[in-house]
Coordinates of C-alpha atoms in Angstrom, one line a residue:
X115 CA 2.3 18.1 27.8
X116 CA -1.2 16.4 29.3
X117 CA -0.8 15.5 32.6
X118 CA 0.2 11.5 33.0
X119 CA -3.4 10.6 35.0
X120 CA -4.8 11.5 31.5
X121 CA -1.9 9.9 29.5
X122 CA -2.4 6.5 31.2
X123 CA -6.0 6.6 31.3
X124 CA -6.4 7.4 27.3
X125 CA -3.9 4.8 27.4
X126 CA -5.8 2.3 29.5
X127 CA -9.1 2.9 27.5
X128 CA -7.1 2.3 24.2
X129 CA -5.6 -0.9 24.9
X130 CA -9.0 -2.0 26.5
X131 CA -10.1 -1.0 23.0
X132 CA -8.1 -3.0 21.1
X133 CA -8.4 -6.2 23.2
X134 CA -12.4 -5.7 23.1
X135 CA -13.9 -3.6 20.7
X136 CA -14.2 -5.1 17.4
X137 CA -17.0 -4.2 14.9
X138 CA -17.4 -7.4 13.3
X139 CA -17.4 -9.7 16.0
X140 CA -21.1 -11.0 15.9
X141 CA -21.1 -14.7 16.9
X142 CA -22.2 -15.7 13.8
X143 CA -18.9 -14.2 12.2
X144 CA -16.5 -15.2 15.4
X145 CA -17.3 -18.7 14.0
X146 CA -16.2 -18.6 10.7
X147 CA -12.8 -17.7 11.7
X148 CA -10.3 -20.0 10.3
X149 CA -9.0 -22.0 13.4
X150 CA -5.2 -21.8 11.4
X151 CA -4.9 -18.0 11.8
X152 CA -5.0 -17.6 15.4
X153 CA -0.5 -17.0 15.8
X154 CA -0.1 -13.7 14.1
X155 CA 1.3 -10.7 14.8
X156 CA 0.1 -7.9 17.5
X157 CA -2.7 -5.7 15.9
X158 CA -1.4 -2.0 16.5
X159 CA -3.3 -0.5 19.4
X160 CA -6.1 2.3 18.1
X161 CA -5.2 5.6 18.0
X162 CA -7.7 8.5 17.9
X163 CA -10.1 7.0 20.9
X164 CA -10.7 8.9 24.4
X165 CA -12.2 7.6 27.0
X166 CA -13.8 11.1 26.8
X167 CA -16.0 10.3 23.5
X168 CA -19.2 8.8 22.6
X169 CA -18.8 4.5 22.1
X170 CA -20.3 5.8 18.3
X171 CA -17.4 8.2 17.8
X172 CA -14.5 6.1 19.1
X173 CA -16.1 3.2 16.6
X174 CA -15.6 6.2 13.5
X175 CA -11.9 6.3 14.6
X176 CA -12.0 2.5 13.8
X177 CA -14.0 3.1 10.6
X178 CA -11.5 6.0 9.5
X179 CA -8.9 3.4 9.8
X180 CA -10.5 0.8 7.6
X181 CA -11.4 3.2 5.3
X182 CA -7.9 5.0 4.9
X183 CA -8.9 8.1 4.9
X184 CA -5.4 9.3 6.8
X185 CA -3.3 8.0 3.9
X186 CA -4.5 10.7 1.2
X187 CA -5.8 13.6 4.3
X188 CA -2.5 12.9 6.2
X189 CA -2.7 11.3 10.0
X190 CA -4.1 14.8 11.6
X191 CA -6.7 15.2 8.2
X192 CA -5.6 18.6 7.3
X193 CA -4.9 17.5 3.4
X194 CA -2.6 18.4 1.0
X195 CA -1.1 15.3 -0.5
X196 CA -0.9 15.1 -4.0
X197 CA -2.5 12.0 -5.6
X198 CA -1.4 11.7 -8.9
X199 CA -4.0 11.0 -11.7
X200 CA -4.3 10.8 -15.6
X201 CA -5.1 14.1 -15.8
X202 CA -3.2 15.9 -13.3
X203 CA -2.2 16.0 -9.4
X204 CA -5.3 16.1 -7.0
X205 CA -4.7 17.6 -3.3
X206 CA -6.9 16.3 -0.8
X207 CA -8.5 18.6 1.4
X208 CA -8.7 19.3 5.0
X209 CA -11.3 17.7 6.9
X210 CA -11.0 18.5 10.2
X211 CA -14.2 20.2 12.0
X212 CA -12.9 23.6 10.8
X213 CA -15.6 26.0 9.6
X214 CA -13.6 28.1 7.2
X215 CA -11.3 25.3 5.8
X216 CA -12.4 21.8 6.4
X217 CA -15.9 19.9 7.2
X218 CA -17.1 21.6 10.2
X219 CA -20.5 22.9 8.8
X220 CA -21.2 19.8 7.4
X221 CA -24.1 17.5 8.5
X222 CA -24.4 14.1 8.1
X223 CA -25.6 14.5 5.3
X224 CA -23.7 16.3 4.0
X225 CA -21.1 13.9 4.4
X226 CA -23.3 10.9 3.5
X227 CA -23.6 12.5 -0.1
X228 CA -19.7 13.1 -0.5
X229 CA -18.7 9.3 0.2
X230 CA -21.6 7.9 -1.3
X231 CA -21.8 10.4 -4.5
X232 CA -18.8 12.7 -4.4
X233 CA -20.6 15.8 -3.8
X234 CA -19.9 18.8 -1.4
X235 CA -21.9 21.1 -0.5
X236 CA -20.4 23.5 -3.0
X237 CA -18.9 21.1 -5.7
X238 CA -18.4 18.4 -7.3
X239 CA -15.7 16.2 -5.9
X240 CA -12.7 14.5 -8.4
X241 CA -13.0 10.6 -7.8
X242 CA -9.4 10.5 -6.5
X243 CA -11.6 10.8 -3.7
X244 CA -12.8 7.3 -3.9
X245 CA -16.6 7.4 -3.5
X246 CA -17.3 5.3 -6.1
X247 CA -15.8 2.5 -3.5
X248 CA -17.5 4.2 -0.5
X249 CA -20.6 4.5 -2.4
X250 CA -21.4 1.1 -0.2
X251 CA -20.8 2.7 3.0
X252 CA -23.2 1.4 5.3
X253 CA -25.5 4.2 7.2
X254 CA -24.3 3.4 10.9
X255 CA -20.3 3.3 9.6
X256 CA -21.2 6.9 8.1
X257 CA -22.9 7.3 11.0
X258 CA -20.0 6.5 13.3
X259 CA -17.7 8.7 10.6
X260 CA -19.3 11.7 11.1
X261 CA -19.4 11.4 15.0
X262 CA -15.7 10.8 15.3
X263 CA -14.8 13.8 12.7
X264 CA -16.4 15.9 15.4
X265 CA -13.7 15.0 18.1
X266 CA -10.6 15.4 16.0
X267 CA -8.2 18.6 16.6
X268 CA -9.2 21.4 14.3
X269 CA -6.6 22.9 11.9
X270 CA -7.5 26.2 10.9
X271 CA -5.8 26.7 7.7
X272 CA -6.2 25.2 4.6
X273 CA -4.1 22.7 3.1
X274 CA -0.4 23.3 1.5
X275 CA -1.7 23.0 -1.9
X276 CA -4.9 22.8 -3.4
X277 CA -6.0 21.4 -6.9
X278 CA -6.0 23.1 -9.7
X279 CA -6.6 21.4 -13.1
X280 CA -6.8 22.8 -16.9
X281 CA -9.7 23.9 -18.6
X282 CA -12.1 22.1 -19.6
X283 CA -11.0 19.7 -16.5
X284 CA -11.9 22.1 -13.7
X285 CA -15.2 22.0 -14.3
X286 CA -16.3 19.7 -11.5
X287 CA -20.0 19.3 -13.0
X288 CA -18.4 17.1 -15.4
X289 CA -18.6 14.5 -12.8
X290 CA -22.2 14.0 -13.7
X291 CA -21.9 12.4 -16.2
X292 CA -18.6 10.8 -15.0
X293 CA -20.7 9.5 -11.8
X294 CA -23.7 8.4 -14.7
X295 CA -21.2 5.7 -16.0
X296 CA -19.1 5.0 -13.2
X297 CA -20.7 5.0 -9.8
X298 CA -23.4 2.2 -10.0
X299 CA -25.5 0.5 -8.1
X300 CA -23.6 -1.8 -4.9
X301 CA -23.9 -5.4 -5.9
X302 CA -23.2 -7.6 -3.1
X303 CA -22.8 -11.4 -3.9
X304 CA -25.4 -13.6 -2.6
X305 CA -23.2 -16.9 -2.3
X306 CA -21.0 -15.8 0.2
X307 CA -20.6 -16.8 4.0
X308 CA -21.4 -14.1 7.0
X309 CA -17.5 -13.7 7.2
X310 CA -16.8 -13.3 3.4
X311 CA -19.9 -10.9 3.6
X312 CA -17.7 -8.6 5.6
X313 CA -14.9 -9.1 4.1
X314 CA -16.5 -8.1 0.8
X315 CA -17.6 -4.9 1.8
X316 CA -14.0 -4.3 3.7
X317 CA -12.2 -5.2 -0.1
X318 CA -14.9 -3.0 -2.2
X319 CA -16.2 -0.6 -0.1
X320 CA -14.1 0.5 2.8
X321 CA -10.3 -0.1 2.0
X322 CA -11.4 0.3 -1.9
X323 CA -9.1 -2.1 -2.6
X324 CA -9.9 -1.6 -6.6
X325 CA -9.2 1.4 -7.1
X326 CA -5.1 0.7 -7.5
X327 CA -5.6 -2.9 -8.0
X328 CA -8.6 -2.8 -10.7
X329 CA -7.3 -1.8 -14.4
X330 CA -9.3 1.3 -15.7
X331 CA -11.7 1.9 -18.9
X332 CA -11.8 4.3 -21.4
X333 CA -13.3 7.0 -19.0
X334 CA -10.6 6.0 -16.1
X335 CA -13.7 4.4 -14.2
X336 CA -13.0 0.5 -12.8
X337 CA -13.1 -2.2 -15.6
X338 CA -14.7 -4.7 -12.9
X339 CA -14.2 -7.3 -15.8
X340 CA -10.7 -7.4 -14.6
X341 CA -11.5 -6.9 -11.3
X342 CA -8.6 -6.8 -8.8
X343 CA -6.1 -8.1 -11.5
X344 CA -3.3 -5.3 -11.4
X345 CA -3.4 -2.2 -13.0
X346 CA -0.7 0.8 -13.0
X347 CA -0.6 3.2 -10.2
X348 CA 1.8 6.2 -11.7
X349 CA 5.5 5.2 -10.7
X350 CA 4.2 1.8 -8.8
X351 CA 1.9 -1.0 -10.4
X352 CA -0.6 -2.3 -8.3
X353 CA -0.2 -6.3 -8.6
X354 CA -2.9 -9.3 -9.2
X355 CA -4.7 -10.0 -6.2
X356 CA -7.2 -12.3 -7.9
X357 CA -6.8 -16.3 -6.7
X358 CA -5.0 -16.6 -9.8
X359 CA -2.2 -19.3 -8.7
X360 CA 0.7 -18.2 -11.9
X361 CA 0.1 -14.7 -12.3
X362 CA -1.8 -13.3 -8.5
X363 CA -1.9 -14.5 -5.0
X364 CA -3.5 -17.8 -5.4
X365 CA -0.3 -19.7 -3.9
X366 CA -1.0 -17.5 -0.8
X367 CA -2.7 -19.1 2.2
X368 CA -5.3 -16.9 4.2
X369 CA -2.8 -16.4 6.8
X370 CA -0.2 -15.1 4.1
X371 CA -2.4 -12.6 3.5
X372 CA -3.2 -11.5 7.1
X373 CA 0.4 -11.5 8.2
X374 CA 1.2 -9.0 5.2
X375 CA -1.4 -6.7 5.9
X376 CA -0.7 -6.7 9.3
X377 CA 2.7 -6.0 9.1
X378 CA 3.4 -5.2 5.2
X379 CA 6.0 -8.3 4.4
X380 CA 5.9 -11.8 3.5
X381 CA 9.6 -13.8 4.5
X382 CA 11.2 -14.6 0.6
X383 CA 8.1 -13.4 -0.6
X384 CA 6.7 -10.0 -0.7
X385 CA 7.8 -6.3 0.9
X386 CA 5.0 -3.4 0.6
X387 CA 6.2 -0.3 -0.7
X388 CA 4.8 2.8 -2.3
X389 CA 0.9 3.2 -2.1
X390 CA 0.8 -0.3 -0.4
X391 CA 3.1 0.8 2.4
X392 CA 1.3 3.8 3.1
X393 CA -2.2 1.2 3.5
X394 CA -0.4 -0.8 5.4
X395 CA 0.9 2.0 7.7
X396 CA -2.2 4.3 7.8
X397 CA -4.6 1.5 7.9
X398 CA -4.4 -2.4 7.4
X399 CA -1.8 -2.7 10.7
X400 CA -4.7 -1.1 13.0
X401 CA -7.6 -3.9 11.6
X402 CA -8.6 -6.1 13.9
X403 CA -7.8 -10.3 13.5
X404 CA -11.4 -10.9 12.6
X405 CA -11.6 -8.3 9.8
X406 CA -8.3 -8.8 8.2
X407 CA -9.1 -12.7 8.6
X408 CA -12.2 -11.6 6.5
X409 CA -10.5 -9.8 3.9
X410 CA -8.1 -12.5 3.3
X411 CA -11.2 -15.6 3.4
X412 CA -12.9 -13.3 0.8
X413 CA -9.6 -12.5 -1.0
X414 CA -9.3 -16.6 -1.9
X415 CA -13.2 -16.5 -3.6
X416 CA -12.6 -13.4 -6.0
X417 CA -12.7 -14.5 -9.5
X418 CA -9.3 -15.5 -10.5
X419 CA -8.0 -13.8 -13.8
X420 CA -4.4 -14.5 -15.5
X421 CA -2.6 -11.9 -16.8
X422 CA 0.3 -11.9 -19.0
X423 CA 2.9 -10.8 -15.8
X424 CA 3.4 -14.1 -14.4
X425 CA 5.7 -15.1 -11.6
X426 CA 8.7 -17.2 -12.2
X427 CA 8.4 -19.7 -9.5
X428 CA 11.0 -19.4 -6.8
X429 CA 14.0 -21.9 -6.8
X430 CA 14.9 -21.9 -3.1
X431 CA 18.0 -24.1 -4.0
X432 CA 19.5 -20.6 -5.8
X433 CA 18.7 -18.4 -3.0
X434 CA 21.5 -17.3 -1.2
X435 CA 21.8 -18.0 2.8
X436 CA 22.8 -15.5 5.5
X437 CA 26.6 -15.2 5.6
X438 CA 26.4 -15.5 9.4
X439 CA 23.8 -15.9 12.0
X440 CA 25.1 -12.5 13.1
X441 CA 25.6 -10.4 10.3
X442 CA 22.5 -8.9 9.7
X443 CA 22.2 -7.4 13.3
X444 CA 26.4 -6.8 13.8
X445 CA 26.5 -3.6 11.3
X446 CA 30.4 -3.5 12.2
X447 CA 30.1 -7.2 10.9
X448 CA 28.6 -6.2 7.8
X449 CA 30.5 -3.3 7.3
X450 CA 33.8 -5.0 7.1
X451 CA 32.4 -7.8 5.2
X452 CA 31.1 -5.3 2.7
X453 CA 34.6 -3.4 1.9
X454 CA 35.8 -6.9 1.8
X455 CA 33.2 -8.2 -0.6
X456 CA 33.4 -4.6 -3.4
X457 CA 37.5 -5.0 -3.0
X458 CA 37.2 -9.2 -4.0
X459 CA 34.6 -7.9 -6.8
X460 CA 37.1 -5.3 -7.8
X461 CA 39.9 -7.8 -8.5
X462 CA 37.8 -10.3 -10.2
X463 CA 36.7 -7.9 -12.4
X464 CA 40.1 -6.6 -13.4
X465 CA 42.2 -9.7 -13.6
X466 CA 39.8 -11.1 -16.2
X467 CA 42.1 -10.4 -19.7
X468 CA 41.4 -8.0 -22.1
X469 CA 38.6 -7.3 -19.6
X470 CA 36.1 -4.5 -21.8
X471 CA 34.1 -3.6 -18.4
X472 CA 35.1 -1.0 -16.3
X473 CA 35.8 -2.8 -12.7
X474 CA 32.7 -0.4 -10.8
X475 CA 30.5 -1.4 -13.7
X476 CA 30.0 -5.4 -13.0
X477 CA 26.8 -5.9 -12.2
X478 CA 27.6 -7.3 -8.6
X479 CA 30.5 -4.1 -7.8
X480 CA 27.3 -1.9 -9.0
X481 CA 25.0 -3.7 -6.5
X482 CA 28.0 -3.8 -3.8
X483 CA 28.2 0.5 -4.2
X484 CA 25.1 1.1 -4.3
X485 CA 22.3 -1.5 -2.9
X486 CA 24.4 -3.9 -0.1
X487 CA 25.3 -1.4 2.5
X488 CA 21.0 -1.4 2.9
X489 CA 20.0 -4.6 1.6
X490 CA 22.9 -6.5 2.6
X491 CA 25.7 -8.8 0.6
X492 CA 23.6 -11.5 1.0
X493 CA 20.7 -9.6 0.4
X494 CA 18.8 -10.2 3.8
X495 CA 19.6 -6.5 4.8
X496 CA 19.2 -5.3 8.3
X497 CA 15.8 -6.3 9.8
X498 CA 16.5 -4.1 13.1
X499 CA 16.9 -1.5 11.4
X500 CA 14.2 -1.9 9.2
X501 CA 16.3 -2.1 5.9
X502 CA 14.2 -4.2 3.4
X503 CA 15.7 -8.1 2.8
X504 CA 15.2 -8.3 -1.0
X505 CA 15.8 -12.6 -1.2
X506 CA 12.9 -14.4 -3.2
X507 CA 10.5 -11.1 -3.3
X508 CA 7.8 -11.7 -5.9
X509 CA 8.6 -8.4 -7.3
X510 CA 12.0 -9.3 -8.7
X511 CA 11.0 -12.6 -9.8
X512 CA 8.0 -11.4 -12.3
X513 CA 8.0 -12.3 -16.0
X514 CA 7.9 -8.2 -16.2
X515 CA 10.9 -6.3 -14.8
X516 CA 8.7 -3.3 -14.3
X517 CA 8.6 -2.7 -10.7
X518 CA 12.0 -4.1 -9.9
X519 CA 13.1 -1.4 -12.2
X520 CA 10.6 1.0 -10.9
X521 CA 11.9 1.1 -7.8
X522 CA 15.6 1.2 -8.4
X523 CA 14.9 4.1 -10.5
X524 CA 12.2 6.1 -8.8
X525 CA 13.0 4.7 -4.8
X526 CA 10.3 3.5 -2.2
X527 CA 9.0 4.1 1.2
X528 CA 8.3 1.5 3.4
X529 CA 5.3 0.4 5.1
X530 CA 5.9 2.6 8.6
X531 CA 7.7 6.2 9.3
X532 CA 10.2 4.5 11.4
X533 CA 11.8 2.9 8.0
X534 CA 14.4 4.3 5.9
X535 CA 13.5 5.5 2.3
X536 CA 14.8 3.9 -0.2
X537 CA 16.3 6.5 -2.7
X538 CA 16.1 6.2 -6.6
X539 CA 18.5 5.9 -8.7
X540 CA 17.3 7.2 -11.8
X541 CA 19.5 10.8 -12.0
X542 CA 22.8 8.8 -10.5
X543 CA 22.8 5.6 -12.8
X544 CA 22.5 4.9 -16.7
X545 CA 20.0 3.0 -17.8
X546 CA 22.5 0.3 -18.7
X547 CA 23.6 0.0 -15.1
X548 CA 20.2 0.4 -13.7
X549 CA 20.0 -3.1 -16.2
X550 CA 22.6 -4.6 -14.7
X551 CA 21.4 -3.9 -11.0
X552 CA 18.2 -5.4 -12.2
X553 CA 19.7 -8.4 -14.0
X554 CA 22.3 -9.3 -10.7
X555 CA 19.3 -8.9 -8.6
X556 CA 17.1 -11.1 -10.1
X557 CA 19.6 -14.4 -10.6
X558 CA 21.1 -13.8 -6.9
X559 CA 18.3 -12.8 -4.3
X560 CA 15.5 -13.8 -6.5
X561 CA 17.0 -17.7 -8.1
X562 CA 16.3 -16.8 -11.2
X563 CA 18.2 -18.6 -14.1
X564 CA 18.9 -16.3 -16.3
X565 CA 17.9 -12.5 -16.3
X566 CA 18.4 -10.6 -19.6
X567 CA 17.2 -6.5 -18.8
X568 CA 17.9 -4.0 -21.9
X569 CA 18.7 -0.7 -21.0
X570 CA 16.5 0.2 -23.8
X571 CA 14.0 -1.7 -21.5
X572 CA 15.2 0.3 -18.0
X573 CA 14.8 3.7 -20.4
X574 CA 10.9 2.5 -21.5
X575 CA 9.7 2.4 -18.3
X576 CA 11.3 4.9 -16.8
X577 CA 9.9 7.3 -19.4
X578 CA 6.5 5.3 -19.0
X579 CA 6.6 6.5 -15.3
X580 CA 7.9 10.0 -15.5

C-alpha cells in the first residue's frame, strides 16, 4: 500500500492534469469549439500520470489513451486478448518495458516502425495490430509513446496465450505484400478547419475508427470507398457512422456524439456494447472536451454513404413510459411488479380458447423470464445499477434485426467494468423464441409497428456469427 502523502499528491497532479493539460488546446483550435457543447458530462480523470515523470511521458499516457492501445494489450499492457480475425484469433502481446517478454529493448525506432509499418524487430506484425491507422502517427505523439512506455510497471512473463496461425498464414513476411496494397500513403484533406484537422487525425489515425466501422476488400484491407459506413466485426457489426441522415448518424447533433463517447449511451437512442464499450471504457471516456468536440465536428463532414440497413424512425407516441417515477431505483418495487406482470401474462395467455401457445412461450412471458428482471417491465431497467434501458435504441429499431439478435444470442458487455454482462441466450432459447424476444422487443421499447423475425432468420445469423 503507498503511503497517503504519495496517494494524494499523484492524485493532486492528476486532477491538475485533467483540468489543464490538453494536447490540442492551441488557440487557434480553443476557438473553433462549438459554443453548444460546453454542458457535458465529467471527462474521467487520467490515469497512468505521476508527478514523478517527464511532462513528455505523462502526455504518452494521454496518447495511449487516444490511441486505445489498453483495449487489445489489457489496462496493465501485458497482452493476451484474443482479437478475432478472418483467418484466426490474434493475441496481442505484452508491451511493458520487459526485456525478455515485452518492448523493453526497443528504441524509438523501433517502435516508430511497428505503428507506422507493423514491423518488430524480429517480425512481421499481423494488422490486427492496427498500423495501417497509426501509420499517421505524428513524430512527437510517438515521441511521447515511447517516453511513457518507459514508466509503466514491468510484467515479466509473457502473455496468456500467444498466436498461432496455420500454414501458409504464419508466415509473417507475407505482410509485404499485404502492407504493398494496404498501408498507403496518409492523405489528409485540405478543406478542413484547424479543429476538424485534429479531429481527422483522432478518427483515422489514433482511435482508427475504420478499422470496425470501414467494410473490408478482397485482401481484408479497408475499402475507404465505403469509408466509415458499417462493416461486420465477428459477433457485433460495427454501424454507419457516415452523416448519412436514414441509414448513419446524420440525425445526431455534434453534442450527441460527444456525450456518447464520453459516457457510451445516447437517452432512447443508442447503448455501446461489445467492441464499442470496450473504446468507450479504455479510451473515449478519458478524451479531453476539445478532442472529442473535434471528433464529433469532423464526424458531421465525412462523406455520407447509405446503406441498405436503415433505421426505422422512432415513433415516441408507441414508446412505453416508466411505470413509476420510482421503480427503476426501488428494486423491491420492481421486483413485485415483475412477479405481478409474468403471473397477469401467464393468465392472458391461457384463457385465450383453444390457445396453441404454451403460456411461457408468448413473446412478452418470454421477455418477462428472461430480459425484465435487467431491463425492466417497462424496459427502462435499472440505471443505478447500471442495467442497460433498452426504449427507442437504434439497434432494435434497424431495418436489419442483426444486432438485436446478435446480442440476445451471443450477450454484451457494457461500456465500464462496474456494469453487469449481459449473458446470451443462444444455448438456453430456440431460435423461434429468440424470434419472439426480438419481435416483442422491437414493437414495445423500440415503437415499431409491426416486427415479423423468422427463426429461420435468428438461426442465419447466429450461424453467420459462430
Amino acid at each position: 500500500m503507498k503511503p497517503l502523502s504519495i496517494t494524494m499528491s499523484a492524485l493532486a497532479f492528476s486532477l491538475i492534469l485533467s483540468a489543464t493539460y490538453s494536447p490540442d488546446s492551441s488557440a487557434a483550435m480553443a476557438k473553433d469549439i462549438d459554443p453548444s457543447i460546453t454542458d457535458l458530462p465529467a471527462r474521467i480523470s487520467l490515469p497512468n500520470v505521476s508527478p514523478s515523470n517527464s511532462d513528455l511521458a505523462n502526455r504518452g499516457a494521454y496518447v495511449a489513451r487516444t490511441a486505445d492501445c489498453m483495449a487489445c494489450h489489457r489496462e496493465d499492457y501485458s497482452g493476451g486478448v484474443a482479437i478475432e480475425t478472418p483467418i484466426g484469433n490474434i493475441y496481442s502481446t505484452n508491451i511493458t518495458p520487459s526485456k525478455r517478454y515485452g518492448i523493453g529493448n526497443y528504441t524509438e525506432a523501433d517502435l516508430k516502425k511497428a505503428l507506422r509499418k507493423g514491423r518488430s524487430p524480429n517480425h512481421h506484425l499481423y494488422p490486427a495490430m492496427p498500423y495501417p491507422s497509426y501509420h499517421g502517427m505524428s513524430d512527437a505523439d510517438i515521441s511521447a509513446l515511447f517516453a511513457y512506455f518507459q514508466t509503466v510497471p514491468i510484467v515479466d512473463k509473457p502473455p496468456e496465450k500467444t498466436t498461432h496461425l496455420p500454414f501458409p498464414l504464419n508466415i509473417r513476411s507475407l505482410m509485404l505484400a499485404w502492407n504493398l496494397i494496404n498501408v498507403p500513403a496518409t492523405e489528409n484533406r485540405d478543406d478542413l478547419t484547424p479543429i476538424q484537422q485534429r479531429g481527422e487525425y483522432l478518427v483515422n489515425n489514433l482511435e482508427h475508427c475504420g478499422t470496425c466501422h470501414t467494410p473490408r476488400n478482397l485482401t481484408q484491407g479497408l475499402d475507404n470507398a465505403r469509408y466509415l459506413s458499417g462493416a461486420p466485426l465477428g459477433k457485433w457489426f460495427a454501424p454507419n457512422i457516415t452523416p448519412d441522415n436514414e441509414t448513419g448518424i446524420g440525425r445526431w447533433s455534434e453534442r450527441d456524439i460527444v456525450i456518447y463517447l464520453r459516457t457510451g449511451k445516447l437517452d432512447k437512442r443508442a447503448y455501446a456494447g461489445g467492441p464499442m464499450a470496450e473504446a468507450v471504457a479504455h479510451s473515449t471516456r478519458y478524451l479531453t472536451d476539445t478532442d472529442l468536440s473535434a471528433m464529433a465536428n469532423y464526424l458531421k463532414v465525412v462523406p455520407a454513404i447509405k446503406t441498405d440497413d436503415y433505421l426505422i424512425p422512432v415513433n415516441v407516441a408507441k414508446l412505453p413510459n416508466p411505470i413509476s417515477p420510482s421503480i427503476t431505483y426501488n428494486l423491491l418495487e420492481q421486483k413485485d411488479y415483475l412477479a405481478e406482470a409474468k403471473a397477469n401474462a401467464t393468465l392472458a395467455t391461457s384463457s385465450v380458447s383453444n390457445s396453441s401457445i404454451n403460456s411461457s412461450d408468448s413473446p412478452k412471458s418470454l421477455y418477462l423470464t428472461h430480459c425484465a428482471s435487467c431491463h425492466g417491465v417497462d424496459g427502462y431497467a435499472q440505471p443505478d445499477a447500471r442495467y442497460a434501458s433498452i426504449v427507442g435504441l437504434s439497434s432494435i429499431r434497424r431495418a436489419k434485426p442483426d444486432a438485436l439478435i446478435g446480442v440476445i444470442a451471443f450477450g454484451a458487455k457494457g461500456a465500464f467494468n462496474t456494469a453487469p454482462k449481459m449473458p446470451g441466450f443462444k444455448k438456453d432459447l430456440s431460435h423461434a423464441q429468440i424470434a419472439s424476444i426480438a419481435n416483442y422487443v422491437r414493437v414495445n421499447f423500440g415503437g415499431l409497428p409491426s416486427s415479423e423475425v423468422t427463426a429461420a432468420e435468428v438461426k442465419r445469423i447466429i450461424k453467420e456469427k459462430s
